PDB file of C-alpha atoms in Angstrom:
ATOM      1  CA  MET A   1      52.277  83.523  -5.737  1.00 88.00           C
ATOM      2  CA  LEU A   2      53.162  82.957  -9.569  1.00 93.00           C
ATOM      3  CA  PHE A   3      56.280  84.792  -9.619  1.00 95.00           C
ATOM      4  CA  ARG A   4      58.716  86.175  -6.841  1.00 96.00           C
ATOM      5  CA  ILE A   5      61.641  87.996  -7.580  1.00 97.00           C
ATOM      6  CA  GLU A   6      64.027  88.901  -4.589  1.00 97.00           C
ATOM      7  CA  HIS A   7      66.868  91.478  -4.812  1.00 97.00           C
ATOM      8  CA  LEU A   8      67.703  91.047  -8.347  1.00 97.00           C
ATOM      9  CA  ILE A   9      70.953  92.124  -9.783  1.00 97.00           C
ATOM     10  CA  HIS A  10      72.246  91.974 -13.497  1.00 97.00           C
ATOM     11  CA  GLN A  11      75.170  92.996 -14.667  1.00 96.00           C
ATOM     12  CA  TYR A  12      76.077  92.512 -18.296  1.00 94.00           C
ATOM     13  CA  SER A  13      80.181  91.586 -18.946  1.00 92.00           C
ATOM     14  CA  ASP A  14      81.076  95.264 -20.021  1.00 93.00           C
ATOM     15  CA  GLY A  15      80.064  96.034 -16.262  1.00 91.00           C
ATOM     16  CA  THR A  16      76.569  97.482 -16.893  1.00 92.00           C
ATOM     17  CA  THR A  17      74.205  96.712 -14.019  1.00 95.00           C
ATOM     18  CA  ALA A  18      71.054  96.605 -16.012  1.00 96.00           C
ATOM     19  CA  LEU A  19      69.039  95.588 -12.751  1.00 97.00           C
ATOM     20  CA  ASP A  20      70.176  97.126  -9.317  1.00 97.00           C
ATOM     21  CA  ASP A  21      68.558  95.236  -6.569  1.00 97.00           C
ATOM     22  CA  VAL A  22      64.860  94.592  -8.095  1.00 97.00           C
ATOM     23  CA  SER A  23      62.252  93.027  -6.149  1.00 97.00           C
ATOM     24  CA  LEU A  24      58.632  92.133  -7.135  1.00 95.00           C
ATOM     25  CA  SER A  25      55.743  89.494  -7.435  1.00 94.00           C
ATOM     26  CA  PHE A  26      52.376  88.906  -9.268  1.00 93.00           C
ATOM     27  CA  GLU A  27      49.610  86.549  -9.180  1.00 94.00           C
ATOM     28  CA  ARG A  28      47.950  84.089 -11.676  1.00 94.00           C
ATOM     29  CA  GLY A  29      45.862  85.544 -14.347  1.00 95.00           C
ATOM     30  CA  ASP A  30      47.128  89.182 -13.206  1.00 96.00           C
ATOM     31  CA  ARG A  31      47.865  91.612 -16.218  1.00 96.00           C
ATOM     32  CA  ILE A  32      51.520  93.473 -15.533  1.00 96.00           C
ATOM     33  CA  ALA A  33      52.706  96.146 -17.256  1.00 96.00           C
ATOM     34  CA  LEU A  34      56.414  97.122 -16.800  1.00 96.00           C
ATOM     35  CA  LEU A  35      56.598 100.600 -17.652  1.00 95.00           C
ATOM     36  CA  GLY A  36      60.204 102.660 -18.377  1.00 93.00           C
ATOM     37  CA  THR A  37      62.165 104.386 -21.284  1.00 91.00           C
ATOM     38  CA  ASN A  38      64.350 102.489 -23.386  1.00 89.00           C
ATOM     39  CA  GLY A  39      67.382 101.893 -21.055  1.00 90.00           C
ATOM     40  CA  SER A  40      65.454 100.979 -17.991  1.00 94.00           C
ATOM     41  CA  GLY A  41      65.628  97.502 -17.533  1.00 95.00           C
ATOM     42  CA  LYS A  42      62.729  96.367 -18.871  1.00 95.00           C
ATOM     43  CA  THR A  43      63.910  93.662 -21.354  1.00 94.00           C
ATOM     44  CA  THR A  44      66.597  92.465 -19.278  1.00 96.00           C
ATOM     45  CA  LEU A  45      63.677  91.548 -16.463  1.00 96.00           C
ATOM     46  CA  LEU A  46      61.629  90.120 -18.925  1.00 95.00           C
ATOM     47  CA  ASN A  47      64.645  87.701 -20.145  1.00 95.00           C
ATOM     48  CA  HIS A  48      65.284  86.559 -16.661  1.00 96.00           C
ATOM     49  CA  LEU A  49      61.801  85.205 -16.206  1.00 95.00           C
ATOM     50  CA  ASN A  50      62.225  82.783 -19.458  1.00 92.00           C
ATOM     51  CA  GLY A  51      65.256  81.801 -18.066  1.00 94.00           C
ATOM     52  CA  ILE A  52      67.239  83.599 -20.849  1.00 94.00           C
ATOM     53  CA  LEU A  53      68.866  85.297 -18.669  1.00 95.00           C
ATOM     54  CA  LYS A  54      70.670  84.285 -15.230  1.00 95.00           C
ATOM     55  CA  PRO A  55      71.131  86.862 -12.652  1.00 96.00           C
ATOM     56  CA  THR A  56      74.345  88.172 -11.021  1.00 97.00           C
ATOM     57  CA  SER A  57      72.689  87.736  -7.767  1.00 97.00           C
ATOM     58  CA  GLY A  58      69.279  87.270  -6.088  1.00 97.00           C
ATOM     59  CA  ALA A  59      66.905  84.945  -6.392  1.00 96.00           C
ATOM     60  CA  ILE A  60      63.399  84.027  -8.829  1.00 97.00           C
ATOM     61  CA  TYR A  61      60.879  81.744  -7.974  1.00 96.00           C
ATOM     62  CA  TYR A  62      58.420  80.326 -10.096  1.00 95.00           C
ATOM     63  CA  GLU A  63      55.041  78.477  -8.063  1.00 94.00           C
ATOM     64  CA  ASP A  64      56.960  78.999  -5.544  1.00 93.00           C
ATOM     65  CA  LYS A  65      60.244  76.924  -6.144  1.00 95.00           C
ATOM     66  CA  LEU A  66      63.664  78.312  -6.884  1.00 96.00           C
ATOM     67  CA  LEU A  67      64.850  78.770 -10.680  1.00 95.00           C
ATOM     68  CA  THR A  68      67.442  76.483 -11.935  1.00 94.00           C
ATOM     69  CA  TYR A  69      68.836  76.868 -15.219  1.00 94.00           C
ATOM     70  CA  ASP A  70      69.837  73.089 -16.427  1.00 94.00           C
ATOM     71  CA  SER A  71      68.631  72.421 -19.337  1.00 92.00           C
ATOM     72  CA  LYS A  72      65.435  70.258 -17.807  1.00 92.00           C
ATOM     73  CA  ALA A  73      65.044  72.822 -15.707  1.00 94.00           C
ATOM     74  CA  LEU A  74      64.548  75.425 -18.866  1.00 93.00           C
ATOM     75  CA  LEU A  75      62.605  73.394 -20.906  1.00 90.00           C
ATOM     76  CA  GLU A  76      59.881  72.907 -18.049  1.00 90.00           C
ATOM     77  CA  LEU A  77      59.857  76.456 -17.419  1.00 93.00           C
ATOM     78  CA  ARG A  78      59.444  77.531 -20.899  1.00 91.00           C
ATOM     79  CA  ARG A  79      56.460  75.093 -21.718  1.00 89.00           C
ATOM     80  CA  HIS A  80      54.471  77.018 -18.708  1.00 93.00           C
ATOM     81  CA  VAL A  81      56.000  80.595 -19.435  1.00 95.00           C
ATOM     82  CA  GLY A  82      55.857  81.758 -22.820  1.00 94.00           C
ATOM     83  CA  PHE A  83      57.815  84.853 -24.412  1.00 95.00           C
ATOM     84  CA  VAL A  84      56.850  86.625 -27.542  1.00 94.00           C
ATOM     85  CA  PHE A  85      59.930  89.193 -28.688  1.00 92.00           C
ATOM     86  CA  GLN A  86      59.397  92.377 -29.328  1.00 91.00           C
ATOM     87  CA  ASP A  87      60.440  92.076 -33.413  1.00 92.00           C
ATOM     88  CA  PRO A  88      58.605  89.119 -34.895  1.00 92.00           C
ATOM     89  CA  ASN A  89      61.456  88.553 -37.134  1.00 92.00           C
ATOM     90  CA  ASP A  90      63.507  87.160 -34.587  1.00 91.00           C
ATOM     91  CA  GLN A  91      61.039  84.663 -33.784  1.00 91.00           C
ATOM     92  CA  LEU A  92      59.990  83.107 -37.257  1.00 92.00           C
ATOM     93  CA  PHE A  93      62.099  81.258 -39.064  1.00 92.00           C
ATOM     94  CA  ALA A  94      59.360  78.244 -40.800  1.00 93.00           C
ATOM     95  CA  PRO A  95      58.908  78.609 -44.590  1.00 95.00           C
ATOM     96  CA  THR A  96      54.866  78.979 -43.490  1.00 96.00           C
ATOM     97  CA  VAL A  97      53.184  80.176 -40.959  1.00 96.00           C
ATOM     98  CA  LYS A  98      51.360  76.708 -39.729  1.00 95.00           C
ATOM     99  CA  GLN A  99      54.947  75.249 -39.826  1.00 96.00           C
ATOM    100  CA  ASP A 100      55.988  77.946 -37.476  1.00 95.00           C
ATOM    101  CA  VAL A 101      53.257  77.807 -35.143  1.00 96.00           C
ATOM    102  CA  ALA A 102      53.625  73.663 -34.957  1.00 95.00           C
ATOM    103  CA  PHE A 103      57.409  74.010 -34.233  1.00 93.00           C
ATOM    104  CA  GLY A 104      56.832  74.042 -30.409  1.00 90.00           C
ATOM    105  CA  PRO A 105      54.799  71.418 -29.897  1.00 91.00           C
ATOM    106  CA  LEU A 106      56.247  69.078 -32.405  1.00 91.00           C
ATOM    107  CA  ASN A 107      59.550  69.716 -30.274  1.00 87.00           C
ATOM    108  CA  LEU A 108      57.881  68.125 -27.465  1.00 83.00           C
ATOM    109  CA  GLY A 109      57.098  65.219 -29.263  1.00 87.00           C
ATOM    110  CA  PHE A 110      53.312  65.392 -29.787  1.00 88.00           C
ATOM    111  CA  PRO A 111      51.504  63.357 -31.891  1.00 92.00           C
ATOM    112  CA  ALA A 112      50.886  64.668 -35.517  1.00 90.00           C
ATOM    113  CA  GLU A 113      46.842  64.899 -34.893  1.00 92.00           C
ATOM    114  CA  GLN A 114      47.314  66.607 -31.939  1.00 94.00           C
ATOM    115  CA  VAL A 115      49.700  68.995 -33.214  1.00 94.00           C
ATOM    116  CA  LYS A 116      47.147  69.717 -36.159  1.00 94.00           C
ATOM    117  CA  LYS A 117      44.693  70.718 -33.746  1.00 95.00           C
ATOM    118  CA  ILE A 118      46.669  72.933 -31.464  1.00 95.00           C
ATOM    119  CA  VAL A 119      47.966  74.558 -34.490  1.00 95.00           C
ATOM    120  CA  ASP A 120      44.387  75.453 -36.222  1.00 96.00           C
ATOM    121  CA  ASP A 121      43.097  76.257 -32.931  1.00 95.00           C
ATOM    122  CA  ALA A 122      46.177  78.632 -32.161  1.00 95.00           C
ATOM    123  CA  LEU A 123      45.570  80.419 -35.513  1.00 96.00           C
ATOM    124  CA  LYS A 124      42.009  80.756 -34.871  1.00 95.00           C
ATOM    125  CA  THR A 125      42.530  82.378 -31.659  1.00 94.00           C
ATOM    126  CA  VAL A 126      44.808  85.152 -33.117  1.00 94.00           C
ATOM    127  CA  GLY A 127      42.644  85.574 -36.455  1.00 93.00           C
ATOM    128  CA  MET A 128      45.412  84.006 -38.654  1.00 94.00           C
ATOM    129  CA  ALA A 129      43.370  80.951 -39.957  1.00 95.00           C
ATOM    130  CA  GLU A 130      43.438  82.287 -43.472  1.00 96.00           C
ATOM    131  CA  PHE A 131      47.176  82.536 -43.640  1.00 96.00           C
ATOM    132  CA  ALA A 132      48.038  79.167 -42.576  1.00 95.00           C
ATOM    133  CA  GLU A 133      49.878  78.040 -46.146  1.00 95.00           C
ATOM    134  CA  LYS A 134      51.689  81.608 -46.225  1.00 95.00           C
ATOM    135  CA  PRO A 135      55.559  82.574 -45.757  1.00 95.00           C
ATOM    136  CA  PRO A 136      55.749  84.418 -42.737  1.00 94.00           C
ATOM    137  CA  HIS A 137      57.929  87.217 -44.933  1.00 91.00           C
ATOM    138  CA  PHE A 138      54.791  87.853 -46.898  1.00 94.00           C
ATOM    139  CA  LEU A 139      53.006  88.981 -43.390  1.00 94.00           C
ATOM    140  CA  SER A 140      52.272  92.496 -42.477  1.00 93.00           C
ATOM    141  CA  LEU A 141      54.707  93.632 -39.028  1.00 92.00           C
ATOM    142  CA  GLY A 142      50.683  93.064 -37.168  1.00 92.00           C
ATOM    143  CA  GLN A 143      50.277  89.848 -38.891  1.00 94.00           C
ATOM    144  CA  LYS A 144      53.707  88.752 -38.008  1.00 94.00           C
ATOM    145  CA  LYS A 145      53.458  89.401 -34.231  1.00 93.00           C
ATOM    146  CA  ARG A 146      50.188  87.952 -34.064  1.00 94.00           C
ATOM    147  CA  VAL A 147      51.752  84.386 -35.820  1.00 95.00           C
ATOM    148  CA  ALA A 148      54.496  84.612 -33.010  1.00 95.00           C
ATOM    149  CA  LEU A 149      51.618  85.172 -30.224  1.00 95.00           C
ATOM    150  CA  ALA A 150      50.151  81.862 -31.911  1.00 95.00           C
ATOM    151  CA  GLY A 151      53.689  80.007 -31.829  1.00 95.00           C
ATOM    152  CA  VAL A 152      53.514  80.603 -28.153  1.00 95.00           C
ATOM    153  CA  LEU A 153      49.730  79.692 -27.623  1.00 94.00           C
ATOM    154  CA  ALA A 154      50.347  76.314 -29.292  1.00 94.00           C
ATOM    155  CA  MET A 155      52.703  75.423 -26.089  1.00 92.00           C
ATOM    156  CA  GLN A 156      49.792  76.124 -24.270  1.00 91.00           C
ATOM    157  CA  PRO A 157      51.623  78.395 -21.289  1.00 94.00           C
ATOM    158  CA  GLU A 158      50.295  79.547 -17.919  1.00 95.00           C
ATOM    159  CA  VAL A 159      52.362  83.068 -18.611  1.00 96.00           C
ATOM    160  CA  ILE A 160      52.920  85.067 -21.502  1.00 96.00           C
ATOM    161  CA  ILE A 161      55.444  87.359 -21.688  1.00 96.00           C
ATOM    162  CA  MET A 162      55.501  90.230 -24.530  1.00 95.00           C
ATOM    163  CA  ASP A 163      58.238  92.885 -25.191  1.00 94.00           C
ATOM    164  CA  GLU A 164      57.079  96.027 -26.608  1.00 92.00           C
ATOM    165  CA  PRO A 165      53.828  94.046 -28.462  1.00 91.00           C
ATOM    166  CA  THR A 166      52.525  97.061 -29.930  1.00 89.00           C
ATOM    167  CA  SER A 167      55.531  99.349 -31.097  1.00 88.00           C
ATOM    168  CA  ASN A 168      55.798 100.133 -34.459  1.00 87.00           C
ATOM    169  CA  LEU A 169      52.026  99.341 -34.795  1.00 87.00           C
ATOM    170  CA  ASP A 170      49.387 101.115 -36.451  1.00 88.00           C
ATOM    171  CA  PRO A 171      46.615 102.356 -33.885  1.00 87.00           C
ATOM    172  CA  ARG A 172      44.201 100.196 -35.369  1.00 88.00           C
ATOM    173  CA  ALA A 173      46.778  96.997 -35.053  1.00 88.00           C
ATOM    174  CA  THR A 174      47.703  98.431 -31.545  1.00 88.00           C
ATOM    175  CA  SER A 175      43.501  98.165 -30.270  1.00 89.00           C
ATOM    176  CA  GLU A 176      43.456  94.252 -32.227  1.00 89.00           C
ATOM    177  CA  ILE A 177      46.689  93.154 -30.143  1.00 90.00           C
ATOM    178  CA  LEU A 178      45.075  94.375 -26.885  1.00 91.00           C
ATOM    179  CA  HIS A 179      41.796  93.089 -27.542  1.00 92.00           C
ATOM    180  CA  LEU A 180      43.484  89.837 -28.258  1.00 92.00           C
ATOM    181  CA  LEU A 181      45.533  89.653 -25.472  1.00 93.00           C
ATOM    182  CA  LEU A 182      42.672  90.680 -22.718  1.00 94.00           C
ATOM    183  CA  GLN A 183      40.730  88.374 -24.288  1.00 93.00           C
ATOM    184  CA  LEU A 184      43.294  85.325 -23.769  1.00 94.00           C
ATOM    185  CA  ASN A 185      43.446  86.475 -20.066  1.00 95.00           C
ATOM    186  CA  ARG A 186      39.906  86.484 -19.470  1.00 95.00           C
ATOM    187  CA  GLU A 187      38.674  83.120 -21.442  1.00 93.00           C
ATOM    188  CA  LYS A 188      42.141  81.266 -20.817  1.00 92.00           C
ATOM    189  CA  GLY A 189      43.461  82.901 -17.308  1.00 94.00           C
ATOM    190  CA  ILE A 190      46.425  83.231 -18.832  1.00 96.00           C
ATOM    191  CA  THR A 191      48.420  85.356 -16.772  1.00 96.00           C
ATOM    192  CA  LEU A 192      50.544  88.408 -18.760  1.00 97.00           C
ATOM    193  CA  LEU A 193      53.276  90.565 -18.448  1.00 96.00           C
ATOM    194  CA  LEU A 194      54.586  93.306 -21.023  1.00 95.00           C
ATOM    195  CA  ALA A 195      57.218  95.694 -21.157  1.00 95.00           C
ATOM    196  CA  THR A 196      56.568  98.646 -22.953  1.00 91.00           C
ATOM    197  CA  HIS A 197      56.976 102.737 -22.807  1.00 85.00           C
ATOM    198  CA  ASP A 198      53.310 103.618 -24.381  1.00 88.00           C
ATOM    199  CA  VAL A 199      51.735 105.328 -21.355  1.00 90.00           C
ATOM    200  CA  ASP A 200      48.634 105.363 -23.170  1.00 89.00           C
ATOM    201  CA  MET A 201      48.099 101.470 -23.460  1.00 89.00           C
ATOM    202  CA  VAL A 202      48.717 100.814 -19.992  1.00 92.00           C
ATOM    203  CA  PRO A 203      45.624 101.928 -18.438  1.00 90.00           C
ATOM    204  CA  LEU A 204      43.639  99.735 -21.330  1.00 89.00           C
ATOM    205  CA  PHE A 205      45.663  96.692 -20.130  1.00 91.00           C
ATOM    206  CA  ALA A 206      46.748  96.304 -16.456  1.00 94.00           C
ATOM    207  CA  ASN A 207      45.352  95.766 -13.450  1.00 94.00           C
ATOM    208  CA  LYS A 208      49.271  95.999 -11.731  1.00 95.00           C
ATOM    209  CA  LEU A 209      51.988  98.576 -13.201  1.00 96.00           C
ATOM    210  CA  TYR A 210      55.421  98.540 -12.255  1.00 97.00           C
ATOM    211  CA  ILE A 211      57.868 101.208 -12.927  1.00 96.00           C
ATOM    212  CA  LEU A 212      61.521 100.894 -13.533  1.00 96.00           C
ATOM    213  CA  ASN A 213      64.204 103.528 -14.031  1.00 95.00           C
ATOM    214  CA  LYS A 214      67.830 102.862 -14.523  1.00 95.00           C
ATOM    215  CA  GLY A 215      67.824  99.702 -13.394  1.00 96.00           C
ATOM    216  CA  LYS A 216      65.842 100.273 -10.214  1.00 96.00           C
ATOM    217  CA  LEU A 217      61.863  99.348  -9.445  1.00 97.00           C
ATOM    218  CA  VAL A 218      60.710 103.024  -8.328  1.00 96.00           C
ATOM    219  CA  SER A 219      57.184 102.163  -7.887  1.00 95.00           C
ATOM    220  CA  GLN A 220      54.615  99.990  -7.854  1.00 95.00           C
ATOM    221  CA  GLY A 221      50.834  99.936  -7.633  1.00 95.00           C
ATOM    222  CA  LYS A 222      47.643 100.212  -9.513  1.00 93.00           C
ATOM    223  CA  PRO A 223      47.654 102.440 -12.888  1.00 92.00           C
ATOM    224  CA  LYS A 224      45.442 104.992 -11.774  1.00 89.00           C
ATOM    225  CA  GLU A 225      47.765 105.323  -8.179  1.00 90.00           C
ATOM    226  CA  LEU A 226      50.445 105.639  -9.708  1.00 91.00           C
ATOM    227  CA  PHE A 227      49.590 107.981 -12.991  1.00 90.00           C
ATOM    228  CA  SER A 228      47.804 110.184 -10.644  1.00 85.00           C
ATOM    229  CA  ASP A 229      51.508 111.058  -8.971  1.00 88.00           C
ATOM    230  CA  THR A 230      52.453 113.270 -12.383  1.00 86.00           C
ATOM    231  CA  GLU A 231      55.586 114.071 -10.153  1.00 89.00           C
ATOM    232  CA  LEU A 232      56.835 110.653 -10.420  1.00 92.00           C
ATOM    233  CA  ILE A 233      55.718 110.184 -13.822  1.00 92.00           C
ATOM    234  CA  ARG A 234      57.972 113.448 -14.899  1.00 91.00           C
ATOM    235  CA  LYS A 235      60.833 112.018 -12.584  1.00 93.00           C
ATOM    236  CA  VAL A 236      61.579 109.008 -14.480  1.00 93.00           C
ATOM    237  CA  ASN A 237      61.408 111.004 -18.070  1.00 93.00           C
ATOM    238  CA  LEU A 238      58.015 109.492 -18.489  1.00 92.00           C
ATOM    239  CA  ARG A 239      55.136 111.592 -19.654  1.00 90.00           C
ATOM    240  CA  SER A 240      50.919 111.098 -18.453  1.00 88.00           C
ATOM    241  CA  PRO A 241      48.438 109.310 -20.668  1.00 90.00           C
ATOM    242  CA  ARG A 242      46.966 112.215 -22.927  1.00 90.00           C
ATOM    243  CA  LEU A 243      43.515 111.815 -20.721  1.00 90.00           C
ATOM    244  CA  THR A 244      45.073 112.369 -17.509  1.00 89.00           C
ATOM    245  CA  HIS A 245      47.432 115.262 -18.659  1.00 90.00           C
ATOM    246  CA  LEU A 246      44.642 116.854 -20.070  1.00 92.00           C
ATOM    247  CA  PHE A 247      42.709 116.959 -16.759  1.00 92.00           C
ATOM    248  CA  GLU A 248      45.521 117.964 -14.899  1.00 90.00           C
ATOM    249  CA  VAL A 249      45.633 120.989 -17.090  1.00 92.00           C
ATOM    250  CA  LEU A 250      42.062 121.671 -16.409  1.00 92.00           C
ATOM    251  CA  LYS A 251      42.441 121.649 -12.888  1.00 91.00           C
ATOM    252  CA  LYS A 252      45.777 123.466 -12.684  1.00 91.00           C
ATOM    253  CA  GLN A 253      45.401 126.397 -15.415  1.00 94.00           C
ATOM    254  CA  ASP A 254      41.725 126.360 -15.457  1.00 92.00           C
ATOM    255  CA  ASN A 255      40.114 125.902 -12.421  1.00 91.00           C
ATOM    256  CA  LEU A 256      37.792 122.936 -13.016  1.00 91.00           C
ATOM    257  CA  PRO A 257      36.733 121.401  -9.804  1.00 91.00           C
ATOM    258  CA  VAL A 258      38.363 117.689 -10.773  1.00 89.00           C
ATOM    259  CA  GLU A 259      37.608 115.486  -7.810  1.00 85.00           C
ATOM    260  CA  GLY A 260      39.753 112.663  -6.882  1.00 82.00           C
ATOM    261  CA  GLU A 261      42.103 110.967  -9.460  1.00 84.00           C
ATOM    262  CA  TYR A 262      42.628 111.707 -12.791  1.00 88.00           C
ATOM    263  CA  PRO A 263      40.341 110.024 -15.693  1.00 90.00           C
ATOM    264  CA  LEU A 264      43.047 107.133 -17.453  1.00 90.00           C
ATOM    265  CA  THR A 265      40.249 105.912 -19.906  1.00 88.00           C
ATOM    266  CA  ILE A 266      37.773 107.587 -22.031  1.00 89.00           C
ATOM    267  CA  SER A 267      35.073 105.823 -20.113  1.00 90.00           C
ATOM    268  CA  GLU A 268      36.242 107.481 -16.513  1.00 90.00           C
ATOM    269  CA  ALA A 269      37.109 110.703 -18.989  1.00 92.00           C
ATOM    270  CA  ARG A 270      33.168 111.062 -19.957  1.00 92.00           C
ATOM    271  CA  LYS A 271      32.244 110.107 -16.211  1.00 91.00           C
ATOM    272  CA  GLU A 272      34.067 113.648 -15.072  1.00 91.00           C
ATOM    273  CA  ILE A 273      32.909 115.540 -17.762  1.00 92.00           C
ATOM    274  CA  LEU A 274      29.031 114.716 -17.037  1.00 92.00           C
ATOM    275  CA  ARG A 275      29.619 114.909 -13.577  1.00 90.00           C
ATOM    276  CA  LEU A 276      31.497 118.973 -13.948  1.00 89.00           C
ATOM    277  CA  LEU A 277      28.835 119.806 -16.762  1.00 89.00           C
ATOM    278  CA  GLY A 278      25.970 118.737 -14.027  1.00 86.00           C
ATOM    279  CA  LYS A 279      27.593 120.811 -11.058  1.00 62.00           C
ATOM    280  CA  GLU A 280      27.891 123.446 -13.499  1.00 52.00           C
ATOM    281  CA  SER A 281      24.165 123.496 -14.899  1.00 51.00           C
ATOM    282  CA  SER A 282      22.820 123.197 -11.128  1.00 53.00           C
ATOM    283  CA  GLU A 283      25.087 126.221 -10.353  1.00 50.00           C
ATOM    284  CA  LYS A 284      23.784 128.143 -13.464  1.00 50.00           C
ATOM    285  CA  ALA A 285      20.040 126.914 -12.037  1.00 52.00           C
ATOM    286  CA  SER A 286      20.367 128.231  -8.485  1.00 53.00           C
ATOM    287  CA  GLN A 287      21.519 131.875  -9.631  1.00 51.00           C
TER     288      GLN A 287
END
């Protein structure tokens, strides 16, 4: 087990309970989505996995070792677990893109030639090599998010945590970020954990889904299973993915014989539509 969280409680100094007895785990190579509305506890949970926050009570294990919070242990954890903030402006600070990406490995004492190769590789991976000499503040939001991700990749992590990676991006930039993350998971074996309230993005990305509501973990499983429970989704003030909702309406209001779990992706919807058309055609042929 890569990460294991047991009975995690976190209370802020004003007495707010942000996480209430949360227990979950995930394996190396997983693609995990934390789904919930604003204020559900997603960001607070992410901040515990990188040691930014310390539990009020409960325990967190990384590779079956209990997390401790001395500076040496936290430095070691953050070499393996990278964090990309929701707002890249909170993460980018150097005069140029390449200097920003180089900060982490230089801080670890890597030789200059090795750092140059690491930086070049990281920027090439995220498609930002041509912007190496640019000041970050001249970049678009999507480009800044890519540079922030490159800075994390330069640390050669096993896990990348991202808070709302597609927030405020246009559809094309959202698609590009998702394809990039899936490529990192597939080609480099990096475990990915994203917090989001974008229900349409989750089926395209995650193989494991956790739903948070008011600091509690209310459900977990595969996206297809959880999104088929439309009552649960509405109870936690979320909505179903648009395709799922369409097929729910077609079944309940138009009496179409939709079978099994509702489609989540265009590919699944296409298969179900073709099945329905085939069924209708055979019925007409038999009349």
